[in-house]
Coordinates of C-alpha atoms and ligand atoms in Angstrom, one line a residue:
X1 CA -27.8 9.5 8.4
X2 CA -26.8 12.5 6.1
X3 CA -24.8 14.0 8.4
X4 CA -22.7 11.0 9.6
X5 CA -18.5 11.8 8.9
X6 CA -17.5 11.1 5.9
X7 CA -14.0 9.1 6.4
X8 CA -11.2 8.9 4.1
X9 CA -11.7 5.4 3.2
X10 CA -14.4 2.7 4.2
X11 CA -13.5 -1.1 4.0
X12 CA -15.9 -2.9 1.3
X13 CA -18.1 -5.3 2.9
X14 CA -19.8 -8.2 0.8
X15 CA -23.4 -8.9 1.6
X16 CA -23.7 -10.6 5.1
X17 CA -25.7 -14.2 3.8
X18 CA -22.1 -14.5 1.6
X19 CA -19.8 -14.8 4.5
X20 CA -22.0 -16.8 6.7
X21 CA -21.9 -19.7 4.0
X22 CA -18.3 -19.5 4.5
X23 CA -18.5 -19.0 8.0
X24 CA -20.9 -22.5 8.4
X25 CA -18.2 -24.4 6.5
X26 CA -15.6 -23.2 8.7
X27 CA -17.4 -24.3 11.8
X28 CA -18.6 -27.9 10.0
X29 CA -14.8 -28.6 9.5
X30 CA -13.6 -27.4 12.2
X31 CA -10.0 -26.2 10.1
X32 CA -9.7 -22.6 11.3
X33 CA -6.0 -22.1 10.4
X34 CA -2.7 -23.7 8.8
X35 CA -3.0 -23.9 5.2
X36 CA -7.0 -24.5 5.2
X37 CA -9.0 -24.9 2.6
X38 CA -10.1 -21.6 2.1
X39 CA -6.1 -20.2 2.6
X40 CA -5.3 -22.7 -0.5
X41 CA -8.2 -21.5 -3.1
X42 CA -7.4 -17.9 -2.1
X43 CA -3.6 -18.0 -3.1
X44 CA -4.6 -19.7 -6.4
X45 CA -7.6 -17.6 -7.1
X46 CA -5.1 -14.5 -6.5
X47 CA -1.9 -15.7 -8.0
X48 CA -4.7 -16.0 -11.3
X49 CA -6.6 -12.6 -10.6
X50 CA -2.7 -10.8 -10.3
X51 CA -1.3 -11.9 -12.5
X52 CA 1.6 -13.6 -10.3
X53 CA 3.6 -17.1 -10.3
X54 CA 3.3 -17.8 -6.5
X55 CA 2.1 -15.9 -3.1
X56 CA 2.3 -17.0 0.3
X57 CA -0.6 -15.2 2.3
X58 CA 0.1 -13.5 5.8
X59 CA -1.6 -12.8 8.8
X60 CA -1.0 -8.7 7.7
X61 CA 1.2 -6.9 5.7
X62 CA 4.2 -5.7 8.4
X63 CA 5.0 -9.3 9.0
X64 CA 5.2 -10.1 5.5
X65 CA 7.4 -7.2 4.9
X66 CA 9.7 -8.3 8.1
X67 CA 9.5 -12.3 6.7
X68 CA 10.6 -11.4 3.3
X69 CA 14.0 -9.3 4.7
X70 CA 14.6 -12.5 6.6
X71 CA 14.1 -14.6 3.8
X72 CA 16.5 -12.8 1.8
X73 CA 19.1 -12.6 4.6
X74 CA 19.3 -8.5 4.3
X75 CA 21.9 -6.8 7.0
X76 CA 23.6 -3.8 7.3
X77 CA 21.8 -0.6 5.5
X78 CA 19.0 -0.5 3.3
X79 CA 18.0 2.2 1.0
X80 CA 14.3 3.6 1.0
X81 CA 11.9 6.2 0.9
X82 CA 10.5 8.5 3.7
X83 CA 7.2 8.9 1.9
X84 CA 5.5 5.8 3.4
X85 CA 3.2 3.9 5.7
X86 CA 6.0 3.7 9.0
X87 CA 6.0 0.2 8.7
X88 CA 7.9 -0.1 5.4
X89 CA 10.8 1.5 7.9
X90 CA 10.0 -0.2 10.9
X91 CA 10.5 -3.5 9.5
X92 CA 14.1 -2.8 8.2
X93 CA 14.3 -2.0 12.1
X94 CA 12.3 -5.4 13.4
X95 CA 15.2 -6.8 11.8
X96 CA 18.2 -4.9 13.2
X97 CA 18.8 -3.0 9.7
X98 CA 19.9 1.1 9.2
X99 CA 17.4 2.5 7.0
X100 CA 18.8 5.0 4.8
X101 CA 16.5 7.2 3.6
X102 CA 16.4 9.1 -0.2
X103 CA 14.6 11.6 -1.8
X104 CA 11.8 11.6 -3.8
X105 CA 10.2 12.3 -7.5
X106 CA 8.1 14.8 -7.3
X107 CA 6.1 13.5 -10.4
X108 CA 5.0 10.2 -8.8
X109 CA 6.2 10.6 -5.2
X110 CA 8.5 7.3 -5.2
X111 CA 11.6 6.7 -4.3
X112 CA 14.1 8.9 -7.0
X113 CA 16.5 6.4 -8.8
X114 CA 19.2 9.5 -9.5
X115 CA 19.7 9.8 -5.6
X116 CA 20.2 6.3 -5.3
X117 CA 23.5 5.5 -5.8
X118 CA 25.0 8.5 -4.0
X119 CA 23.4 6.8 -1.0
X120 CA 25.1 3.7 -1.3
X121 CA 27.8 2.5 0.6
X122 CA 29.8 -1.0 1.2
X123 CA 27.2 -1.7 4.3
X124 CA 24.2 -1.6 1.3
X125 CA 23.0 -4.6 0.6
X126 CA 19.3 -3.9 -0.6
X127 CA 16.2 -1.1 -2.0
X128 CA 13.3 -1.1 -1.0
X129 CA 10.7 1.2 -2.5
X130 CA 7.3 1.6 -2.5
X131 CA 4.9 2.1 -4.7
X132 CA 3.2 4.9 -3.3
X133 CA -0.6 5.3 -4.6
X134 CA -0.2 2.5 -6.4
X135 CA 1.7 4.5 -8.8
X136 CA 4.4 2.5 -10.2
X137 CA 7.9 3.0 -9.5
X138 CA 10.9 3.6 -12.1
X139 CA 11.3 0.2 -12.1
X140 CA 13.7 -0.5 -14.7
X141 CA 15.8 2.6 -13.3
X142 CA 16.2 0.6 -10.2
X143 CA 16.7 -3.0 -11.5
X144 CA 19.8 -1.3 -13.6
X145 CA 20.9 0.1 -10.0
X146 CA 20.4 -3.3 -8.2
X147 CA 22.6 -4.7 -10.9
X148 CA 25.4 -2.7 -11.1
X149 CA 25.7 -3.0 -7.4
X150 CA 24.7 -6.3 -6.5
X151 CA 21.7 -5.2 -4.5
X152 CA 18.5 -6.8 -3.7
X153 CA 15.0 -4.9 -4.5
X154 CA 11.8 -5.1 -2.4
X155 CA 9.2 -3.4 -3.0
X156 CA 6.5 -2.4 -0.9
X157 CA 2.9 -2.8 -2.7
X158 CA 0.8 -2.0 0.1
X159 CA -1.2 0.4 -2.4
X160 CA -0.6 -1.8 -5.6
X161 CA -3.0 -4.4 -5.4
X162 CA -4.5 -5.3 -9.3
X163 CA -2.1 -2.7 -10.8
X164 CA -0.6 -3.3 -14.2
X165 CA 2.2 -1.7 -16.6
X166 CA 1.6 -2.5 -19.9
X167 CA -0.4 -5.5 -19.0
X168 CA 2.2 -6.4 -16.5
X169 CA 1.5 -7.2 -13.0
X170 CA 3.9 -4.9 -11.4
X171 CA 4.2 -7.1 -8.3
X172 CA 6.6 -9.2 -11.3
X173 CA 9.2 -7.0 -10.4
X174 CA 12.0 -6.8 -7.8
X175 CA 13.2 -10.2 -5.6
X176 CA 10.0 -9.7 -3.7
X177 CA 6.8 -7.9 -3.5
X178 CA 4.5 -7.3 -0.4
X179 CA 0.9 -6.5 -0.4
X180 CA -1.1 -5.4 2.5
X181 CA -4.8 -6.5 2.9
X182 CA -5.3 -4.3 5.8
X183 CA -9.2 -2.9 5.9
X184 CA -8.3 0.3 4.6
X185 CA -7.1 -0.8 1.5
X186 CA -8.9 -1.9 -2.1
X187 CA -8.8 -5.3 -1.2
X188 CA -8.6 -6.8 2.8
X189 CA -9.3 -9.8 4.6
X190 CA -9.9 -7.4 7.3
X191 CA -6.1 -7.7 7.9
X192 CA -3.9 -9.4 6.0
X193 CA -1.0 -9.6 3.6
X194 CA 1.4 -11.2 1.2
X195 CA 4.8 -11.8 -0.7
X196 CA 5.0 -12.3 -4.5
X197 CA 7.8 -14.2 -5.4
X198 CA 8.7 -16.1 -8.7
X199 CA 9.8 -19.3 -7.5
X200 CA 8.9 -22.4 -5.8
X201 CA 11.7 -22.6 -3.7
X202 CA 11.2 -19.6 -2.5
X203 CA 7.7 -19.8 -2.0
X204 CA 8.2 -22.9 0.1
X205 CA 11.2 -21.1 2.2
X206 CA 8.4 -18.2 2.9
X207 CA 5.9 -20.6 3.8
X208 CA 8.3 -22.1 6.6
X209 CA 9.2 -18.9 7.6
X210 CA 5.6 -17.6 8.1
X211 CA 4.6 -21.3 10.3
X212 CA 7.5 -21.5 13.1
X213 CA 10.2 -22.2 10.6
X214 CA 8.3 -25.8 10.0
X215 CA 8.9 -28.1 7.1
X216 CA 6.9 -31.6 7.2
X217 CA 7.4 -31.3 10.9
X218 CA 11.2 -30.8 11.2
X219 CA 12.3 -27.2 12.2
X220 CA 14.5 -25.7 8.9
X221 CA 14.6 -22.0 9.9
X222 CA 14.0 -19.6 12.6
X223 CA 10.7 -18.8 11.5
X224 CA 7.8 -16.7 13.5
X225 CA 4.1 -16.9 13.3
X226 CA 2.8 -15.1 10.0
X227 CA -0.2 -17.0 9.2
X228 CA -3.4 -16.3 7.5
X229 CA -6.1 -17.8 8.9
X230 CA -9.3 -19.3 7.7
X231 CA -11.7 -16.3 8.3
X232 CA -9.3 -13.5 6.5
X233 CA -8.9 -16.4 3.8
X234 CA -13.1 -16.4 3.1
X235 CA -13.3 -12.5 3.4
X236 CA -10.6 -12.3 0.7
X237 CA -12.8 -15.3 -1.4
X238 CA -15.5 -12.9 -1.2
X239 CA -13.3 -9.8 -1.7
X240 CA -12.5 -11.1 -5.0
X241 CA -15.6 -11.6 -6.5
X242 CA -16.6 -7.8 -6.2
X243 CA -12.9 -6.5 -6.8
X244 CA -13.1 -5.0 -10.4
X245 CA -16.8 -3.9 -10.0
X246 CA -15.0 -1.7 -6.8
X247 CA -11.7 -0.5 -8.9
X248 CA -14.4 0.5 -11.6
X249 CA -16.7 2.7 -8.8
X250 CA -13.1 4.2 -7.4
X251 CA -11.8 4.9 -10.8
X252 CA -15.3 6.6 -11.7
X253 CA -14.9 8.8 -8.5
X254 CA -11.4 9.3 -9.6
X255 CA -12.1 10.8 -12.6
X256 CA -14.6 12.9 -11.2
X257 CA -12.2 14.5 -8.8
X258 CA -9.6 15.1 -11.6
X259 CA -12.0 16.7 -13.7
X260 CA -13.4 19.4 -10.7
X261 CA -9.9 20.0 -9.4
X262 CA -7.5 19.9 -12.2
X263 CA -7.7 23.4 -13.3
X264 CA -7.6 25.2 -10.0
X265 CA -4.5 26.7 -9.3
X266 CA -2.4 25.8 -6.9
X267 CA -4.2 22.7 -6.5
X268 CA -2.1 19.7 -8.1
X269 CA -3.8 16.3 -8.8
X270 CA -2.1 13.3 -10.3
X271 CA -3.2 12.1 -13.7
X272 CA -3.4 8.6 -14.8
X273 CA -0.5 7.3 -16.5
X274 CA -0.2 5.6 -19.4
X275 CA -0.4 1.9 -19.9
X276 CA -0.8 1.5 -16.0
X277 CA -4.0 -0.2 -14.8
X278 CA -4.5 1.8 -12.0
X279 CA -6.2 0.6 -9.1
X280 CA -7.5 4.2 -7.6
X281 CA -6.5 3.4 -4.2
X282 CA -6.2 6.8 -2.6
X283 CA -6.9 10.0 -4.5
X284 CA -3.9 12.5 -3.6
X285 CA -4.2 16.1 -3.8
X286 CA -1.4 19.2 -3.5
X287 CA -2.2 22.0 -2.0
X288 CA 0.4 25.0 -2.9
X289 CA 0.1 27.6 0.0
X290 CA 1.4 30.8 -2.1
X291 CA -1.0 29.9 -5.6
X292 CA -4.4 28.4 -3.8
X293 CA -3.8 31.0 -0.6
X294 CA -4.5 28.8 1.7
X295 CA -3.0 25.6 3.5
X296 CA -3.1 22.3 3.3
X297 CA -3.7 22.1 7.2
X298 CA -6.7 25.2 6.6
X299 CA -8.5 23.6 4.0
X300 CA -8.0 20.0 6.3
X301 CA -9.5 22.0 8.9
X302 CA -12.0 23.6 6.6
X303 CA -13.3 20.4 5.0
X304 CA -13.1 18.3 9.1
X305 CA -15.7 21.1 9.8
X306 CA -17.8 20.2 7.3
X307 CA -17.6 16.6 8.5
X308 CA -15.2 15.4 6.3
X309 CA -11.8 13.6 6.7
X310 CA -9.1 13.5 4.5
X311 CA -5.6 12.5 5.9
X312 CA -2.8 13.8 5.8
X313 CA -0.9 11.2 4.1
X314 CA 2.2 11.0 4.0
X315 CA 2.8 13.5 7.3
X316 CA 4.9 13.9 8.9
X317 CA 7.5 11.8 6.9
X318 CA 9.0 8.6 8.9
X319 CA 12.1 10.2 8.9
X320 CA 10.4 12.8 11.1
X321 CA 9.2 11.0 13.7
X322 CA 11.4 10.4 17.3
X323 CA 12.2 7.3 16.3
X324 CA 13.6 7.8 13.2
X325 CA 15.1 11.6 12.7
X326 CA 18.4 10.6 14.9
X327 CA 19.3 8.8 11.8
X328 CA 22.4 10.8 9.4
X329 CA 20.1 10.5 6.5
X330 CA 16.9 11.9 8.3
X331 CA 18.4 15.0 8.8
X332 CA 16.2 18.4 7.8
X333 CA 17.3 20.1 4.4
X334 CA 18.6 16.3 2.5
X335 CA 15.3 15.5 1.1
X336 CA 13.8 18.3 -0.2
X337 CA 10.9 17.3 -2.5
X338 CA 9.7 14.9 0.5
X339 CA 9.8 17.3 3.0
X340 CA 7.9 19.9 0.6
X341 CA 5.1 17.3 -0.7
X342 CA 4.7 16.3 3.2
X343 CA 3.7 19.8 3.8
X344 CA 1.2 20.0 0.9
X345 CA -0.1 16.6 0.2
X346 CA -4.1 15.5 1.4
X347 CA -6.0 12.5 0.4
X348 CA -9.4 13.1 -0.2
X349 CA -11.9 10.5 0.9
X350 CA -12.5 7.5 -2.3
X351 CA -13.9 4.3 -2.0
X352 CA -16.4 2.5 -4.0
X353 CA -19.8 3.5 -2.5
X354 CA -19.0 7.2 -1.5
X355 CA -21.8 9.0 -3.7
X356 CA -21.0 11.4 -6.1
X357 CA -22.9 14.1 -4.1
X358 CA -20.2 13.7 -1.5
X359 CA -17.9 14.2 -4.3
X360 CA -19.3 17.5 -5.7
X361 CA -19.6 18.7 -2.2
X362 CA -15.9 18.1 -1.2
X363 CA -15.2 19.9 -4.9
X364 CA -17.1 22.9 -3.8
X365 CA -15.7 23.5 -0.2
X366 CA -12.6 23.4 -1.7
X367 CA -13.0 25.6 -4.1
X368 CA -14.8 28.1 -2.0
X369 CA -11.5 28.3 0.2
X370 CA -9.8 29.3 -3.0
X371 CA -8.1 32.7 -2.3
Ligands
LIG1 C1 -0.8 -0.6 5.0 C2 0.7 -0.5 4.7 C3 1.6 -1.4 5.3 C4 1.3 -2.3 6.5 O1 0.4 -3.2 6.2 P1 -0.4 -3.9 7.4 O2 -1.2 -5.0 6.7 O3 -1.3 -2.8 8.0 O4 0.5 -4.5 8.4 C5 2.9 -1.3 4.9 N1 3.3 -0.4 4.0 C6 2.5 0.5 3.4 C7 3.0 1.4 2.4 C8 1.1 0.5 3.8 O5 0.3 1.4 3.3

């Protein structure tokens, strides 16, 4: 057991007896899928826990983020960020739109609201950012943006599940927001997902859209299959009832990261900011070649020796890979603090029941590499 790999992330798993009570009512009634029971307590139980008006639950987060472009009717280009999961670009693709890539902040590695508008052009007709981390993005920067041009925001909060600004849910913001419940992330119905929106027409527009395009058996819209079933529905039941006791053990690890890294140089860590609820998702690190002397693929290496795997996350960007670097606004040079954090960013392995002696020991390897 001690020396099994320590991974990057592990998916929380409730105790066993928990899910088979669900499991034995799922088999008693025989509903597996289509709005079940379980489906309709989780999307009240999380529109409560959030903070949120309405949600419409998905089978995982990539079709939620292609559904809510449809809903929204977005063509032509689309402004967003190369520092990403590639699914925040492939489903602009999936739906026939140009992504247009922009720079980052370096502060909180979103999408940089003073490149925005030199990016835009008469083909524009949404943003969509992500809130990478977790880490909130300028959001009222980008409303003012939307509204001067008459844009629409979506905002990819794959990493912002149970995150707050000043008390705020920030999934509140924007026309939409999408959550992922994939396995790897704080909370997951093994897969999963979601869009936030803030009104009931909507809501029931997205719910057509996710079933065949289906509304009380007559066919409104083009729709596609999208649905959560009644398994994934359970596992996020259960999900919630350990969620704040797991942000707690991640925030705890957190801290304990910041306060062994901070002051080495040339190793950058991201403080909490203030009034945000974080919700300690990943734990980034940036590794500065010239001040730490080594890097970030050597101290990778160094730590994957020692049995334990970050990731390189976000690298390469998604405006470096094949598919994407054709594009005008992929081109080498245009996004500089991108293309410099892609080269110096690791996350280091957090999630709730890691052990602080795993902790320590990633501490001390890297700081035995210092140079
Ligand atoms: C995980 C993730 C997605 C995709 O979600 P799935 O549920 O895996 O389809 C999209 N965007 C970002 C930023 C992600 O991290």
């Amino acid at each position: 057991m001690k020396n099994k790999p320590i991974l990057v992330t592990q998916p929380f798993l409730p105790p066993l007896e928990e899910f088979q009570e669900y499991l034995k009512e799922i088999w008693d009634s025989k509903w597996l899928t289509n709005n079940g029971k379980f489906h309709q307590e989780l999307e009240k139980a999380l529109c409560e826990y959030l903070g949120v008006k309405y949600i419409s639950l998905f089978s995982n987060g990539t079709l939620a983020l292609i559904t809510a472009l449809q809903e929204l009717k977005i063509t032509g280009e689309v402004i967003t960020t190369p520092f990403s999961f590639v699914a925040t670009t492939h489903a602009l693709w999936w739906n026939n739109i140009k992504p247009v890539f922009v720079d980052i902040e370096s502060k909180t590695m979103n999408l940089d609201p003073e490149k925005i508008e030199a990016a835009i052009t008469p083909k524009t007709t949404a943003i969509m950012p992500v809130h990478v981390y977790g880490n909130p993005c300028n959001i009222d920067a980008i409303q003012k943006i939307a509204k001067t041009y008459g844009l629409k925001v979506i905002y990819d909060a794959a990493h912002a599940f149970g995150v707050k600004k000043n008390n705020i849910s920030i999934l509140n913001y924007g026309d939409l927001s999408i959550l992922s419940f994939h396995a790897t992330k704080v909370f997951h119905t093994f897969e999963g997902g979601a869009i936030v929106c803030h009104d009931e027409l909507t809501k029931n527009r997205i719910d057509n859209l996710k079933n065949f395009g289906f509304e009380n058996g007559e066919v409104v819209s083009p729709g596609i299959n999208a649905k959560m079933n009644e398994l994934q529905a359970a596992m996020g039941l259960l999900q919630l009832k350990y969620i704040d006791t797991a942000i707690l053990k991640r925030k705890e690890i957190a801290e304990t990261y910041i306060r062994e890294l901070k002051n080495i140089n040339g190793i950058s860590v991201i403080d909490d900011i203030a009034d945000v609820r974080h919700s300690y998702s990943y734990f980034p690190i940036l590794i500065d070649k010239e001040e730490f002397g080594k890097t970030r693929d050597e101290v990778f290496n160094e730590l994957a020796a020692h049995q334990i795997h970050g990731r390189k996350y976000f690298y390469p960007l998604i405006s470096q890979f094949p598919t994407y670097k054709g594009l005008d606004s992929a081109r080498p040079g245009l996004m500089p603090i991108a293309e410099k954090i892609a080269e110096e960013v690791l996350c280091l392995p957090i999630f709730p029941d890691i052990g602080f002696e795993i902790i320590q020991k990633i501490c001390k390897i890297i700081k035995e590499n210092k140079q």
